[in-house]
Amino acid sequence: MSAAKTTKSTRSTAGKNRTQKNEPEAQGESLNYPELAALTDDKARELCEKFTAAVKSKPTQVCFLLDFLPLSDSAGLELSSFRRAELLRKYCGVEPWLLTNCYQPRFVENAKRQLRLGRLSVAHIANLYDFVQGIDRAKLPRRKVDLPLNAGWKTARREGTSDFMVYDSAGRQLMFVRHHPEDLSLDYVNYIKDDKIVRRDTYDPLGFLSRTELIDAEKNYTHSALFFRPDRTLALIETYRPPEHEGERPPTDTVNIFNAQGFTVQRFTYRDELIAWWLLQLLDNRGITYLCVCDQLMDYQRYFIELKRQQAAHPNVRVVGVSHNCHTVDPLDVMNSTLGDNYRFVCDQNQRIDRVITLSRWQQEDIVARYGEQANPVSVIPHAIPYSREEAEAPLEGGRQLPAHSIALVGRFAPAKNQALGLELIKKVRDSIPDATLHFYGAGGLECEVRKKCTELGLDDCVTFHGFVPDLKSMYKSVD
């Protein structure tokens, strides 16, 4: 399957009342999927057959709402959505869409990587900025970008790379030019004044200027971003307010969309209004039922609100919220504690969605107990590891059985997973069980920090970091 076919993007020309989309075909033409027969759990097979029959009766498109397509080998919410999409394809014959809202001109390359890793097989990926910028990646040719330099300027290449610095005749630093390490295409250019970055131009891998960021050098944040179409016309301007805390994404101040003639055709105050506008256009085929699955992403809340406000115009769109963590700030006070930011759209009465999915019946009961009859319909879908009973009871083959009193923590290294607490706990456990060991499975940005704390606590001899493990079956069997 070619990369172009696996990453078809959706395109729009704002202001011309013309939208070009790749509509999905009616799915579920046959109930005879070989993988479905392999399901040994009768209830699971029954549910898959029921869902597939419903899809066959009326064209249905499942959409996973994501922030971005990750480049790394492992990621949390995104990887979970990849797996859910693969299960739908495998057992129900459904090809989901992946809809991403972050500016990511190299999402095609990221999709190729996930394909090579065997984690991504869906046929349709749509991106908000590709839509607004009118980019059809399947048709546009790749062009080489030649960056003009004035006579008298000097360059100094960074050793071992294709990147270089640009200096004027007086030796003052003017630019830093970065090329992508894989295909050596022009990635971005930083423009420098008085040793501070004041502007950054980002280039699309297809070979055109895609975005210009204007940077407040004193406050060190981007105050404006201009996005361009492949024909160099201005498509979008976003302005931002200074972030409250260093390192945070600056909050959006205004969003303006322009047509090819340079006239403003849409104006928004918040970025989530832009996302809502995009999805309301994208999912507008009244002959298709859209099932939008969202896992704790706040940027999509405005879309859910707009859907409910315009329910008569969009009766064919259903929103499913996934709660894979405790929905309250205090997990010990589920009746009175403040709702977590990521789950307000799941539980709040004013932002109701069509269905909530939790991981356990206990959380289902907690939500229903707190909200009563006003609660959104709540279903339970536990974490799934595709074991048959025979597999679960069979001895481990070809793998290393961990010793008794082994504890496994599975998940990416991120603040929400709190692996550091696991280190504190294993230290206490070993006071009573000296041979207890702790095993981390996963990867992520905080791994180095957790490793450092492990050494500081003197636990290197009883804690093992196994990295990302794709085979969860063998992993769990090795623990017990």
mmCIF file of C-alpha atoms in Angstrom, residues 45-426:
data_model
loop_
_atom_site.group_PDB
_atom_site.id
_atom_site.type_symbol
_atom_site.label_atom_id
_atom_site.label_comp_id
_atom_site.label_asym_id
_atom_site.label_seq_id
_atom_site.Cartn_x
_atom_site.Cartn_y
_atom_site.Cartn_z
ATOM 1 C CA ARG A 45 -18.114 -12.372 18.856
ATOM 2 C CA GLU A 46 -21.765 -11.481 19.419
ATOM 3 C CA LEU A 47 -20.947 -7.784 19.922
ATOM 4 C CA CYS A 48 -18.714 -7.658 16.823
ATOM 5 C CA GLU A 49 -21.388 -9.292 14.703
ATOM 6 C CA LYS A 50 -24.013 -6.878 16.033
ATOM 7 C CA PHE A 51 -21.829 -3.852 15.317
ATOM 8 C CA THR A 52 -20.935 -5.094 11.841
ATOM 9 C CA ALA A 53 -24.607 -5.711 11.032
ATOM 10 C CA ALA A 54 -25.435 -2.149 12.133
ATOM 11 C CA VAL A 55 -22.688 -0.773 9.910
ATOM 12 C CA LYS A 56 -23.989 -2.834 7.010
ATOM 13 C CA SER A 57 -27.542 -1.528 7.461
ATOM 14 C CA LYS A 58 -26.439 2.128 7.142
ATOM 15 C CA PRO A 59 -23.135 3.640 5.976
ATOM 16 C CA THR A 60 -21.150 4.417 9.117
ATOM 17 C CA GLN A 61 -17.791 6.092 9.595
ATOM 18 C CA VAL A 62 -15.837 5.739 12.837
ATOM 19 C CA CYS A 63 -13.571 8.728 13.537
ATOM 20 C CA PHE A 64 -10.853 8.845 16.187
ATOM 21 C CA LEU A 65 -10.204 12.449 17.241
ATOM 22 C CA LEU A 66 -6.501 12.973 17.992
ATOM 23 C CA ASP A 67 -4.085 15.832 18.507
ATOM 24 C CA PHE A 68 -1.331 14.543 16.213
ATOM 25 C CA LEU A 69 0.322 11.487 14.665
ATOM 26 C CA PRO A 70 3.325 10.565 16.821
ATOM 27 C CA LEU A 71 6.761 9.959 15.341
ATOM 28 C CA SER A 72 8.065 8.006 18.339
ATOM 29 C CA ASP A 73 7.912 4.241 18.673
ATOM 30 C CA SER A 74 5.364 4.513 21.445
ATOM 31 C CA ALA A 75 2.749 7.006 22.549
ATOM 32 C CA GLY A 76 -0.191 6.955 24.904
ATOM 33 C CA LEU A 77 -3.569 8.088 23.572
ATOM 34 C CA GLU A 78 -2.469 7.920 19.947
ATOM 35 C CA LEU A 79 -1.160 4.361 20.177
ATOM 36 C CA SER A 80 -4.369 3.306 21.937
ATOM 37 C CA SER A 81 -6.406 4.783 19.077
ATOM 38 C CA PHE A 82 -4.232 2.955 16.540
ATOM 39 C CA ARG A 83 -4.963 -0.323 18.309
ATOM 40 C CA ARG A 84 -8.678 0.376 18.548
ATOM 41 C CA ALA A 85 -8.740 1.222 14.854
ATOM 42 C CA GLU A 86 -6.914 -2.012 14.043
ATOM 43 C CA LEU A 87 -9.353 -4.082 16.098
ATOM 44 C CA LEU A 88 -12.318 -2.505 14.304
ATOM 45 C CA ARG A 89 -10.715 -3.228 10.955
ATOM 46 C CA LYS A 90 -9.755 -6.775 11.919
ATOM 47 C CA TYR A 91 -12.942 -7.955 13.576
ATOM 48 C CA CYS A 92 -15.648 -5.730 12.087
ATOM 49 C CA GLY A 93 -14.374 -4.781 8.629
ATOM 50 C CA VAL A 94 -14.504 -1.068 9.537
ATOM 51 C CA GLU A 95 -11.803 1.336 8.307
ATOM 52 C CA PRO A 96 -11.737 4.261 10.772
ATOM 53 C CA TRP A 97 -10.582 7.783 10.050
ATOM 54 C CA LEU A 98 -7.893 9.455 12.118
ATOM 55 C CA LEU A 99 -8.571 13.187 12.492
ATOM 56 C CA THR A 100 -5.722 15.339 13.846
ATOM 57 C CA ASN A 101 -5.868 19.020 14.805
ATOM 58 C CA CYS A 102 -2.233 20.004 15.450
ATOM 59 C CA TYR A 103 -0.067 21.740 12.875
ATOM 60 C CA GLN A 104 2.082 18.874 11.623
ATOM 61 C CA PRO A 105 3.369 19.260 8.055
ATOM 62 C CA ARG A 106 5.254 15.958 8.323
ATOM 63 C CA PHE A 107 2.334 13.829 9.461
ATOM 64 C CA VAL A 108 2.630 11.773 6.254
ATOM 65 C CA GLU A 109 6.181 10.807 7.201
ATOM 66 C CA ASN A 110 5.008 9.976 10.723
ATOM 67 C CA ALA A 111 2.242 7.816 9.269
ATOM 68 C CA LYS A 112 4.798 5.956 7.136
ATOM 69 C CA ARG A 113 6.833 5.216 10.237
ATOM 70 C CA GLN A 114 3.821 3.891 12.112
ATOM 71 C CA LEU A 115 2.996 1.752 9.083
ATOM 72 C CA ARG A 116 6.497 0.285 9.091
ATOM 73 C CA LEU A 117 6.128 -0.460 12.795
ATOM 74 C CA GLY A 118 2.870 -2.274 12.044
ATOM 75 C CA ARG A 119 0.803 0.029 14.256
ATOM 76 C CA LEU A 120 -1.162 1.913 11.630
ATOM 77 C CA SER A 121 -3.269 0.455 8.841
ATOM 78 C CA VAL A 122 -6.133 2.919 8.388
ATOM 79 C CA ALA A 123 -6.650 4.395 4.939
ATOM 80 C CA HIS A 124 -7.792 7.931 5.728
ATOM 81 C CA ILE A 125 -6.024 10.595 7.781
ATOM 82 C CA ALA A 126 -7.296 14.165 7.827
ATOM 83 C CA ASN A 127 -5.536 17.167 9.345
ATOM 84 C CA LEU A 128 -7.040 20.520 10.293
ATOM 85 C CA TYR A 129 -4.239 22.646 8.834
ATOM 86 C CA ASP A 130 -4.031 20.659 5.604
ATOM 87 C CA PHE A 131 -7.755 21.321 5.251
ATOM 88 C CA VAL A 132 -7.436 25.082 5.803
ATOM 89 C CA GLN A 133 -4.265 25.385 3.695
ATOM 90 C CA GLY A 134 -5.812 23.414 0.821
ATOM 91 C CA ILE A 135 -3.055 20.781 0.679
ATOM 92 C CA ASP A 136 -3.737 17.657 -1.354
ATOM 93 C CA ARG A 137 -0.683 15.543 -0.573
ATOM 94 C CA ALA A 138 -1.638 12.806 -3.002
ATOM 95 C CA LYS A 139 -1.467 15.188 -5.985
ATOM 96 C CA LEU A 140 1.054 17.919 -5.183
ATOM 97 C CA PRO A 141 4.574 17.319 -6.513
ATOM 98 C CA ARG A 142 7.587 17.642 -4.255
ATOM 99 C CA ARG A 143 9.716 20.690 -5.033
ATOM 100 C CA LYS A 144 13.214 21.644 -3.974
ATOM 101 C CA VAL A 145 13.525 24.886 -1.991
ATOM 102 C CA ASP A 146 16.471 27.152 -2.736
ATOM 103 C CA LEU A 147 17.041 29.615 0.083
ATOM 104 C CA PRO A 148 18.456 32.897 -1.335
ATOM 105 C CA LEU A 149 21.423 34.408 0.506
ATOM 106 C CA ASN A 150 22.772 37.916 -0.007
ATOM 107 C CA ALA A 151 26.222 38.487 -1.443
ATOM 108 C CA GLY A 152 28.738 38.946 1.339
ATOM 109 C CA TRP A 153 26.962 36.670 3.786
ATOM 110 C CA LYS A 154 28.968 33.735 5.110
ATOM 111 C CA THR A 155 27.823 30.282 6.132
ATOM 112 C CA ALA A 156 29.210 27.848 8.695
ATOM 113 C CA ARG A 157 27.980 24.258 8.479
ATOM 114 C CA ARG A 158 27.221 22.365 11.682
ATOM 115 C CA GLU A 159 29.480 19.323 11.801
ATOM 116 C CA GLY A 160 27.836 16.020 10.898
ATOM 117 C CA THR A 161 24.636 17.637 9.584
ATOM 118 C CA SER A 162 23.304 19.587 6.618
ATOM 119 C CA ASP A 163 22.409 22.506 8.910
ATOM 120 C CA PHE A 164 24.298 25.773 8.827
ATOM 121 C CA MET A 165 24.526 29.220 10.366
ATOM 122 C CA VAL A 166 24.433 32.422 8.295
ATOM 123 C CA TYR A 167 26.455 35.519 9.234
ATOM 124 C CA ASP A 168 26.583 38.984 7.726
ATOM 125 C CA SER A 169 29.812 40.668 6.603
ATOM 126 C CA ALA A 170 30.369 41.963 10.133
ATOM 127 C CA GLY A 171 30.113 38.462 11.608
ATOM 128 C CA ARG A 172 26.702 38.936 13.201
ATOM 129 C CA GLN A 173 24.496 35.872 13.307
ATOM 130 C CA LEU A 174 21.474 36.251 11.012
ATOM 131 C CA MET A 175 19.956 32.831 10.428
ATOM 132 C CA PHE A 176 20.026 29.207 11.420
ATOM 133 C CA VAL A 177 18.976 26.857 8.610
ATOM 134 C CA ARG A 178 17.869 23.342 9.535
ATOM 135 C CA HIS A 179 17.350 20.428 7.148
ATOM 136 C CA HIS A 180 15.402 17.332 8.060
ATOM 137 C CA PRO A 181 17.831 14.510 8.911
ATOM 138 C CA GLU A 182 15.955 11.818 6.957
ATOM 139 C CA ASP A 183 15.284 13.374 3.537
ATOM 140 C CA LEU A 184 17.506 16.504 3.900
ATOM 141 C CA SER A 185 14.646 18.746 2.799
ATOM 142 C CA LEU A 186 14.522 22.269 4.206
ATOM 143 C CA ASP A 187 12.801 22.015 7.586
ATOM 144 C CA TYR A 188 12.850 25.513 9.090
ATOM 145 C CA VAL A 189 14.820 28.752 9.217
ATOM 146 C CA ASN A 190 15.317 30.799 12.378
ATOM 147 C CA TYR A 191 15.893 34.525 11.817
ATOM 148 C CA ILE A 192 18.051 36.084 14.502
ATOM 149 C CA LYS A 193 18.507 39.645 15.712
ATOM 150 C CA ASP A 194 20.790 40.607 18.578
ATOM 151 C CA ASP A 195 21.362 36.891 19.291
ATOM 152 C CA LYS A 196 17.623 36.248 19.764
ATOM 153 C CA ILE A 197 15.179 34.429 17.489
ATOM 154 C CA VAL A 198 12.572 36.856 16.143
ATOM 155 C CA ARG A 199 11.023 34.768 13.361
ATOM 156 C CA ARG A 200 10.794 31.146 12.270
ATOM 157 C CA ASP A 201 9.803 29.949 8.778
ATOM 158 C CA THR A 202 8.636 26.328 8.583
ATOM 159 C CA TYR A 203 8.707 24.552 5.214
ATOM 160 C CA ASP A 204 6.440 21.749 4.150
ATOM 161 C CA PRO A 205 8.282 18.617 2.937
ATOM 162 C CA LEU A 206 6.505 19.152 -0.398
ATOM 163 C CA GLY A 207 8.707 22.222 -0.820
ATOM 164 C CA PHE A 208 6.808 25.413 -0.002
ATOM 165 C CA LEU A 209 6.744 27.916 2.864
ATOM 166 C CA SER A 210 3.992 26.608 5.137
ATOM 167 C CA ARG A 211 4.149 28.771 8.262
ATOM 168 C CA THR A 212 5.821 31.950 9.515
ATOM 169 C CA GLU A 213 5.986 32.506 13.277
ATOM 170 C CA LEU A 214 6.648 35.986 14.639
ATOM 171 C CA ILE A 215 8.356 35.771 18.015
ATOM 172 C CA ASP A 216 8.509 38.209 20.902
ATOM 173 C CA ALA A 217 12.209 37.915 21.692
ATOM 174 C CA GLU A 218 11.932 39.587 25.081
ATOM 175 C CA LYS A 219 9.063 37.440 26.392
ATOM 176 C CA ASN A 220 10.196 34.404 24.377
ATOM 177 C CA TYR A 221 6.871 33.354 22.873
ATOM 178 C CA THR A 222 5.242 33.278 19.444
ATOM 179 C CA HIS A 223 2.717 36.111 19.222
ATOM 180 C CA SER A 224 1.525 35.455 15.636
ATOM 181 C CA ALA A 225 1.589 32.635 13.093
ATOM 182 C CA LEU A 226 0.799 32.937 9.381
ATOM 183 C CA PHE A 227 -0.099 29.810 7.395
ATOM 184 C CA PHE A 228 0.185 29.652 3.596
ATOM 185 C CA ARG A 229 -1.244 27.581 0.785
ATOM 186 C CA PRO A 230 1.033 25.808 -1.689
ATOM 187 C CA ASP A 231 0.380 28.661 -4.168
ATOM 188 C CA ARG A 232 1.827 31.091 -1.547
ATOM 189 C CA THR A 233 -1.475 32.815 -0.764
ATOM 190 C CA LEU A 234 -2.279 33.470 2.895
ATOM 191 C CA ALA A 235 -4.743 30.946 4.349
ATOM 192 C CA LEU A 236 -4.784 31.551 8.100
ATOM 193 C CA ILE A 237 -3.470 33.887 10.812
ATOM 194 C CA GLU A 238 -3.432 32.941 14.483
ATOM 195 C CA THR A 239 -2.475 35.429 17.198
ATOM 196 C CA TYR A 240 -1.578 34.450 20.747
ATOM 197 C CA ARG A 241 -1.435 35.914 24.227
ATOM 198 C CA PRO A 242 1.620 35.473 26.453
ATOM 199 C CA PRO A 243 1.502 32.149 28.346
ATOM 200 C CA GLU A 244 1.041 32.318 32.100
ATOM 201 C CA HIS A 245 3.866 29.853 32.735
ATOM 202 C CA GLU A 246 7.111 29.263 30.887
ATOM 203 C CA GLY A 247 6.980 26.309 28.516
ATOM 204 C CA GLU A 248 3.188 26.384 28.111
ATOM 205 C CA ARG A 249 1.541 26.726 24.712
ATOM 206 C CA PRO A 250 0.467 30.377 24.388
ATOM 207 C CA PRO A 251 -3.329 30.734 24.456
ATOM 208 C CA THR A 252 -4.995 31.715 21.192
ATOM 209 C CA ASP A 253 -6.217 35.294 20.937
ATOM 210 C CA THR A 254 -7.747 35.413 17.440
ATOM 211 C CA VAL A 255 -8.028 33.132 14.394
ATOM 212 C CA ASN A 256 -8.705 34.475 10.899
ATOM 213 C CA ILE A 257 -9.202 32.409 7.737
ATOM 214 C CA PHE A 258 -8.632 34.070 4.346
ATOM 215 C CA ASN A 259 -9.741 33.142 0.863
ATOM 216 C CA ALA A 260 -7.356 33.125 -2.098
ATOM 217 C CA GLN A 261 -8.182 36.799 -2.796
ATOM 218 C CA GLY A 262 -7.008 37.830 0.674
ATOM 219 C CA PHE A 263 -10.419 38.524 2.237
ATOM 220 C CA THR A 264 -11.311 37.295 5.723
ATOM 221 C CA VAL A 265 -14.027 34.633 5.443
ATOM 222 C CA GLN A 266 -14.031 33.212 8.999
ATOM 223 C CA ARG A 267 -13.038 34.720 12.335
ATOM 224 C CA PHE A 268 -12.780 32.963 15.689
ATOM 225 C CA THR A 269 -11.747 33.934 19.200
ATOM 226 C CA TYR A 270 -10.583 30.511 20.341
ATOM 227 C CA ARG A 271 -8.720 27.761 18.565
ATOM 228 C CA ASP A 272 -11.294 25.151 19.553
ATOM 229 C CA GLU A 273 -13.856 27.190 17.585
ATOM 230 C CA LEU A 274 -11.626 26.655 14.544
ATOM 231 C CA ILE A 275 -11.580 22.909 15.247
ATOM 232 C CA ALA A 276 -15.379 22.869 15.580
ATOM 233 C CA TRP A 277 -15.786 24.759 12.279
ATOM 234 C CA TRP A 278 -13.483 22.256 10.537
ATOM 235 C CA LEU A 279 -15.280 19.161 11.813
ATOM 236 C CA LEU A 280 -18.733 20.547 11.129
ATOM 237 C CA GLN A 281 -17.669 20.914 7.478
ATOM 238 C CA LEU A 282 -15.777 17.655 7.279
ATOM 239 C CA LEU A 283 -18.501 15.430 8.714
ATOM 240 C CA ASP A 284 -21.399 16.880 6.744
ATOM 241 C CA ASN A 285 -22.632 13.961 4.631
ATOM 242 C CA ARG A 286 -26.174 13.355 5.881
ATOM 243 C CA GLY A 287 -26.147 9.890 4.309
ATOM 244 C CA ILE A 288 -23.415 8.705 6.696
ATOM 245 C CA THR A 289 -23.554 8.143 10.441
ATOM 246 C CA TYR A 290 -20.359 9.426 12.054
ATOM 247 C CA LEU A 291 -19.174 7.913 15.341
ATOM 248 C CA CYS A 292 -16.591 10.295 16.838
ATOM 249 C CA VAL A 293 -14.461 8.715 19.552
ATOM 250 C CA CYS A 294 -12.551 11.130 21.776
ATOM 251 C CA ASP A 295 -10.177 10.248 24.614
ATOM 252 C CA GLN A 296 -9.587 13.137 27.102
ATOM 253 C CA LEU A 297 -8.759 15.832 24.538
ATOM 254 C CA MET A 298 -10.000 19.240 25.611
ATOM 255 C CA ASP A 299 -9.522 20.886 22.200
ATOM 256 C CA TYR A 300 -12.552 19.036 20.858
ATOM 257 C CA GLN A 301 -14.992 20.138 23.559
ATOM 258 C CA ARG A 302 -16.177 23.151 21.563
ATOM 259 C CA TYR A 303 -17.071 20.822 18.709
ATOM 260 C CA PHE A 304 -19.230 18.723 21.027
ATOM 261 C CA ILE A 305 -20.995 21.847 22.299
ATOM 262 C CA GLU A 306 -21.621 23.097 18.772
ATOM 263 C CA LEU A 307 -22.929 19.691 17.743
ATOM 264 C CA LYS A 308 -25.480 19.732 20.536
ATOM 265 C CA ARG A 309 -26.428 23.329 19.786
ATOM 266 C CA GLN A 310 -26.937 22.462 16.117
ATOM 267 C CA GLN A 311 -28.292 18.967 16.734
ATOM 268 C CA ALA A 312 -31.102 19.399 14.195
ATOM 269 C CA ALA A 313 -28.543 20.110 11.471
ATOM 270 C CA HIS A 314 -26.264 17.226 12.457
ATOM 271 C CA PRO A 315 -28.466 14.341 13.637
ATOM 272 C CA ASN A 316 -26.108 11.826 12.028
ATOM 273 C CA VAL A 317 -23.093 12.610 14.252
ATOM 274 C CA ARG A 318 -22.605 10.715 17.514
ATOM 275 C CA VAL A 319 -19.887 11.502 20.060
ATOM 276 C CA VAL A 320 -18.354 8.849 22.313
ATOM 277 C CA GLY A 321 -16.148 9.957 25.214
ATOM 278 C CA VAL A 322 -13.589 7.553 26.666
ATOM 279 C CA SER A 323 -12.671 7.817 30.350
ATOM 280 C CA HIS A 324 -9.606 5.668 30.894
ATOM 281 C CA ASN A 325 -8.614 7.378 34.135
ATOM 282 C CA CYS A 326 -10.371 8.636 37.243
ATOM 283 C CA HIS A 327 -12.740 11.434 36.218
ATOM 284 C CA THR A 328 -12.339 13.359 39.492
ATOM 285 C CA VAL A 329 -9.324 15.196 40.896
ATOM 286 C CA ASP A 330 -9.640 13.277 44.173
ATOM 287 C CA PRO A 331 -10.196 9.590 43.326
ATOM 288 C CA LEU A 332 -11.320 8.917 46.910
ATOM 289 C CA ASP A 333 -14.180 11.441 46.734
ATOM 290 C CA VAL A 334 -15.977 10.725 43.459
ATOM 291 C CA MET A 335 -19.224 12.290 44.671
ATOM 292 C CA ASN A 336 -17.943 15.781 45.530
ATOM 293 C CA SER A 337 -14.466 16.261 44.104
ATOM 294 C CA THR A 338 -13.824 18.624 41.197
ATOM 295 C CA LEU A 339 -13.904 16.972 37.804
ATOM 296 C CA GLY A 340 -10.588 16.538 36.037
ATOM 297 C CA ASP A 341 -10.088 18.956 33.123
ATOM 298 C CA ASN A 342 -9.962 16.151 30.564
ATOM 299 C CA TYR A 343 -13.275 14.659 31.698
ATOM 300 C CA ARG A 344 -15.518 17.676 32.118
ATOM 301 C CA PHE A 345 -16.906 17.166 28.634
ATOM 302 C CA VAL A 346 -17.684 13.553 29.548
ATOM 303 C CA CYS A 347 -19.685 14.307 32.701
ATOM 304 C CA ASP A 348 -20.775 17.959 32.628
ATOM 305 C CA GLN A 349 -24.511 18.304 32.034
ATOM 306 C CA ASN A 350 -24.070 21.371 29.793
ATOM 307 C CA GLN A 351 -21.659 19.605 27.473
ATOM 308 C CA ARG A 352 -23.398 16.289 27.146
ATOM 309 C CA ILE A 353 -22.254 13.715 24.657
ATOM 310 C CA ASP A 354 -23.976 10.586 23.424
ATOM 311 C CA ARG A 355 -22.098 7.839 25.232
ATOM 312 C CA VAL A 356 -19.381 7.419 27.855
ATOM 313 C CA ILE A 357 -17.044 4.434 27.893
ATOM 314 C CA THR A 358 -15.288 3.540 31.141
ATOM 315 C CA LEU A 359 -12.809 0.793 31.950
ATOM 316 C CA SER A 360 -14.673 -0.674 34.912
ATOM 317 C CA ARG A 361 -18.176 -1.100 36.268
ATOM 318 C CA TRP A 362 -17.032 0.673 39.455
ATOM 319 C CA GLN A 363 -16.383 3.885 37.551
ATOM 320 C CA GLN A 364 -19.642 3.410 35.676
ATOM 321 C CA GLU A 365 -21.467 3.183 39.023
ATOM 322 C CA ASP A 366 -19.596 6.249 40.338
ATOM 323 C CA ILE A 367 -20.701 8.408 37.389
ATOM 324 C CA VAL A 368 -24.302 7.226 37.543
ATOM 325 C CA ALA A 369 -24.422 7.685 41.334
ATOM 326 C CA ARG A 370 -23.184 11.276 41.070
ATOM 327 C CA TYR A 371 -25.346 12.414 38.153
ATOM 328 C CA GLY A 372 -28.337 10.119 38.479
ATOM 329 C CA GLU A 373 -30.841 10.135 35.644
ATOM 330 C CA GLN A 374 -29.079 13.079 34.008
ATOM 331 C CA ALA A 375 -25.885 11.075 33.496
ATOM 332 C CA ASN A 376 -24.811 10.321 29.957
ATOM 333 C CA PRO A 377 -25.341 6.663 29.005
ATOM 334 C CA VAL A 378 -22.297 4.807 30.359
ATOM 335 C CA SER A 379 -20.896 1.564 28.972
ATOM 336 C CA VAL A 380 -17.991 -0.527 30.226
ATOM 337 C CA ILE A 381 -15.229 -1.805 27.962
ATOM 338 C CA PRO A 382 -12.314 -3.164 30.024
ATOM 339 C CA HIS A 383 -8.720 -3.169 28.846
ATOM 340 C CA ALA A 384 -8.477 -5.996 26.357
ATOM 341 C CA ILE A 385 -5.689 -8.518 25.954
ATOM 342 C CA PRO A 386 -6.843 -11.109 23.384
ATOM 343 C CA TYR A 387 -6.313 -14.272 25.435
ATOM 344 C CA SER A 388 -8.297 -17.422 24.991
ATOM 345 C CA ARG A 389 -8.781 -19.470 28.154
ATOM 346 C CA GLU A 390 -6.392 -22.084 26.770
ATOM 347 C CA GLU A 391 -3.711 -19.438 26.149
ATOM 348 C CA ALA A 392 -4.124 -17.976 29.611
ATOM 349 C CA GLU A 393 -3.622 -21.354 31.280
ATOM 350 C CA ALA A 394 -0.801 -22.548 29.006
ATOM 351 C CA PRO A 395 2.786 -22.294 30.289
ATOM 352 C CA LEU A 396 5.012 -19.511 28.982
ATOM 353 C CA GLU A 397 7.000 -20.571 25.922
ATOM 354 C CA GLY A 398 10.198 -18.937 24.721
ATOM 355 C CA GLY A 399 10.125 -16.181 27.304
ATOM 356 C CA ARG A 400 11.734 -15.614 30.688
ATOM 357 C CA GLN A 401 9.542 -16.256 33.698
ATOM 358 C CA LEU A 402 10.092 -13.579 36.305
ATOM 359 C CA PRO A 403 10.701 -14.718 39.889
ATOM 360 C CA ALA A 404 8.026 -14.721 42.556
ATOM 361 C CA HIS A 405 7.072 -11.400 44.169
ATOM 362 C CA SER A 406 7.543 -9.536 40.886
ATOM 363 C CA ILE A 407 5.467 -6.405 40.307
ATOM 364 C CA ALA A 408 4.913 -4.997 36.815
ATOM 365 C CA LEU A 409 3.933 -1.400 35.986
ATOM 366 C CA VAL A 410 2.840 -1.010 32.364
ATOM 367 C CA GLY A 411 2.485 2.400 30.684
ATOM 368 C CA ARG A 412 4.320 5.317 29.138
ATOM 369 C CA PHE A 413 6.607 7.403 31.338
ATOM 370 C CA ALA A 414 4.477 10.487 31.936
ATOM 371 C CA PRO A 415 3.300 12.498 34.984
ATOM 372 C CA ALA A 416 -0.149 10.885 34.913
ATOM 373 C CA LYS A 417 1.389 7.409 35.250
ATOM 374 C CA ASN A 418 3.479 8.384 38.290
ATOM 375 C CA GLN A 419 6.158 5.687 38.039
ATOM 376 C CA ALA A 420 8.087 7.576 40.725
ATOM 377 C CA LEU A 421 5.417 6.523 43.235
ATOM 378 C CA GLY A 422 6.076 2.918 42.224
ATOM 379 C CA LEU A 423 9.676 3.348 43.315
ATOM 380 C CA GLU A 424 8.569 4.631 46.728
ATOM 381 C CA LEU A 425 6.196 1.704 47.121
ATOM 382 C CA ILE A 426 8.668 -1.025 46.156
#
